[in-house]
XYZ file of C-alpha atoms in Angstrom:
221
model
C -14.948 11.502 18.959
C -12.855 9.471 21.380
C -13.104 5.786 20.442
C -11.696 3.042 22.653
C -9.177 1.566 20.230
C -5.494 0.752 20.634
C -3.373 3.910 20.576
C -1.252 2.700 17.650
C -4.281 3.055 15.351
C -5.500 6.491 16.431
C -3.167 8.622 14.253
C -4.472 6.787 11.194
C -8.157 6.460 12.089
C -8.988 9.536 14.175
C -10.080 11.354 11.027
C -12.724 8.647 10.496
C -13.941 8.853 14.078
C -14.547 12.593 13.624
C -16.685 12.218 10.478
C -20.487 12.547 10.666
C -21.098 9.020 9.330
C -19.127 7.495 12.193
C -21.121 9.401 14.806
C -24.317 8.129 13.172
C -22.855 4.610 13.177
C -22.035 4.812 16.887
C -25.592 5.948 17.640
C -26.998 3.052 15.607
C -24.759 0.468 17.320
C -25.556 1.802 20.798
C -29.294 1.645 20.048
C -29.064 -1.906 18.700
C -27.029 -3.122 21.670
C -29.523 -1.545 24.071
C -32.557 -3.150 22.354
C -31.215 -6.521 21.172
C -28.603 -9.157 21.855
C -25.686 -8.207 19.601
C -22.223 -9.572 18.907
C -19.406 -9.317 19.635
C -19.704 -8.029 23.224
C -19.321 -4.252 23.258
C -15.820 -4.239 24.709
C -14.649 -6.600 21.942
C -15.905 -4.677 18.887
C -12.387 -3.403 18.153
C -10.632 -6.572 19.307
C -8.841 -7.036 15.963
C -7.070 -3.719 16.542
C -6.249 -4.529 20.168
C -4.488 -7.772 19.302
C -2.771 -6.548 16.116
C -1.196 -3.121 16.516
C -0.648 -0.897 13.494
C 3.148 -1.140 13.590
C 2.977 -4.955 13.758
C 0.726 -5.704 10.749
C 2.088 -8.295 8.314
C -1.053 -9.930 6.949
C -4.625 -8.673 6.441
C -7.505 -11.169 6.191
C -10.863 -9.628 5.326
C -14.155 -11.147 6.465
C -17.648 -9.820 5.896
C -19.722 -10.099 9.067
C -19.248 -11.335 12.647
C -20.672 -14.732 13.573
C -24.213 -14.221 14.884
C -24.524 -17.293 17.126
C -24.252 -17.270 20.915
C -20.679 -17.080 22.224
C -18.979 -17.197 18.828
C -17.858 -13.708 17.765
C -15.142 -11.907 19.682
C -14.004 -9.269 17.222
C -11.644 -11.240 14.961
C -12.925 -12.423 11.582
C -13.306 -16.209 11.220
C -12.237 -16.668 14.870
C -14.314 -18.047 17.751
C -13.773 -18.080 21.485
C -11.998 -20.995 23.146
C -14.301 -23.963 23.695
C -16.738 -22.963 20.930
C -17.431 -25.430 18.113
C -15.648 -24.449 14.911
C -17.975 -22.973 12.243
C -17.795 -24.529 8.760
C -15.592 -21.817 7.203
C -13.079 -22.065 10.035
C -13.028 -25.857 9.715
C -12.109 -25.485 6.054
C -9.421 -22.914 6.869
C -7.833 -25.329 9.326
C -8.137 -28.224 6.861
C -6.305 -26.198 4.218
C -3.543 -25.318 6.695
C -3.305 -29.001 7.599
C -2.903 -29.964 3.929
C -0.696 -27.007 3.022
C 1.750 -27.079 5.919
C 1.332 -30.555 7.382
C 0.439 -29.152 10.805
C -2.191 -30.872 12.943
C -5.757 -29.579 13.109
C -5.939 -27.283 16.190
C -8.279 -27.766 19.129
C -9.033 -24.069 19.584
C -10.694 -21.848 16.990
C -9.411 -18.736 18.757
C -7.153 -16.920 16.267
C -5.679 -14.450 18.732
C -2.460 -16.416 18.259
C -2.420 -15.215 14.636
C -3.285 -11.628 15.544
C -0.392 -11.439 17.984
C 1.951 -12.323 15.097
C 0.722 -9.419 12.981
C -2.340 -10.904 11.254
C -5.155 -8.336 11.172
C -8.449 -10.255 11.149
C -10.742 -7.533 9.871
C -14.473 -7.897 9.333
C -15.954 -5.326 6.941
C -18.889 -5.006 9.354
C -17.854 -5.125 12.995
C -21.189 -5.827 14.717
C -24.325 -7.917 14.174
C -27.654 -8.623 15.879
C -27.945 -12.173 17.242
C -29.229 -14.685 14.685
C -29.607 -12.012 11.965
C -26.696 -12.204 9.531
C -25.927 -8.908 7.822
C -28.188 -6.929 10.135
C -25.627 -4.141 10.708
C -24.457 -3.853 7.109
C -24.785 -0.553 5.202
C -24.841 1.496 8.406
C -21.305 2.874 8.076
C -19.058 0.000 9.092
C -18.044 -0.680 5.486
C -16.880 2.920 5.049
C -14.805 2.571 8.208
C -13.234 -0.770 7.265
C -12.477 0.526 3.763
C -10.627 3.421 5.394
C -8.661 0.944 7.525
C -7.540 -0.906 4.377
C -6.622 2.356 2.650
C -4.560 3.561 5.620
C -2.677 0.266 5.768
C -2.060 0.385 2.029
C -0.789 3.948 2.171
C 1.343 3.871 5.306
C 2.701 0.306 5.332
C 4.672 -1.785 2.834
C 5.078 -5.491 2.039
C 1.744 -6.455 3.606
C 0.153 -9.695 2.373
C -3.592 -9.298 1.802
C -5.557 -12.566 1.743
C -8.816 -11.967 -0.120
C -11.174 -14.944 0.077
C -14.391 -14.842 -1.937
C -15.977 -12.199 -4.134
C -16.686 -9.703 -1.370
C -13.107 -9.671 -0.092
C -11.719 -9.568 -3.644
C -13.724 -6.381 -4.270
C -11.474 -4.639 -1.729
C -8.421 -5.053 -3.973
C -9.129 -1.636 -5.536
C -8.225 -0.073 -2.171
C -4.758 -1.674 -2.118
C -1.565 -0.388 -3.760
C -0.415 -3.451 -5.680
C 3.053 -1.937 -6.222
C 3.744 -1.976 -2.462
C 1.834 -5.028 -1.286
C 1.067 -8.642 -2.206
C -2.490 -9.845 -2.812
C -3.468 -13.536 -2.768
C -7.019 -14.412 -3.827
C -9.143 -17.556 -3.818
C -12.676 -18.721 -3.278
C -14.241 -18.369 0.162
C -13.647 -21.146 2.720
C -17.400 -21.615 3.210
C -18.638 -25.109 2.273
C -20.576 -23.774 -0.731
C -17.379 -22.428 -2.305
C -14.921 -24.974 -0.898
C -16.937 -27.977 -2.057
C -16.938 -26.589 -5.589
C -13.154 -26.581 -5.626
C -12.592 -22.847 -5.126
C -10.849 -23.023 -1.734
C -8.828 -26.161 -1.094
C -5.356 -26.199 -2.550
C -4.865 -22.419 -2.608
C -1.793 -22.847 -0.370
C -2.167 -19.291 0.878
C -0.459 -20.060 4.155
C 2.749 -21.456 2.695
C 2.713 -18.785 -0.030
C 2.409 -16.040 2.594
C 5.347 -17.427 4.553
C 7.396 -17.765 1.360
C 6.837 -14.068 0.667
C 8.035 -13.228 4.177
C 11.084 -15.434 3.850
C 11.952 -13.717 0.548
C 11.699 -10.359 2.304
C 13.769 -11.519 5.279
C 10.775 -11.407 7.606
C 9.661 -13.930 10.212
C 7.134 -16.494 8.990
C 3.701 -16.743 10.619
C 3.064 -19.834 12.749
C -0.383 -20.748 11.418
């Protein structure tokens, strides 16, 4: 199956696109998009891969589901389009960066600026029906995103994986810990953050410290 994804990813993911589950997934997504309002827009489903090419990956952040509100999701986990109000988890991410690095809280919640520096913003499920969180889970997307993590783990080295919350932490079994760094904390959602499981994790300065130790360019968060 020919999937519209950046060419740098095709050698590593074509085997997934050719599997029966992925064809069933495509049929499901097409049917949902034809019957309901779904997010992100069809041409942005693989946006994370368009903005962060395989050879450029430095960091992987794993989310669970796209935002399901109007105009929010555009294919990058935790990110929203320019001009859209910041969702609570993104607010807490920016607050932690502000505390950790002393940088001012940004106006835009669009994280393409991270992706272009090698931060893969990967949702485990890449699509969702409007106003129905989790509606496209367990249809095949998780198998695909697990394969993405496995391919990165196998074919790259010195990647920093940021695993926030129990769901993301469960993906650590897919990662070669001898080759890569894994930083874990609670989820930035208010429920977790307000219980003290998010703020103070200093993941952004820790990530840049790891890059500096390896002689790599730090991420401008």
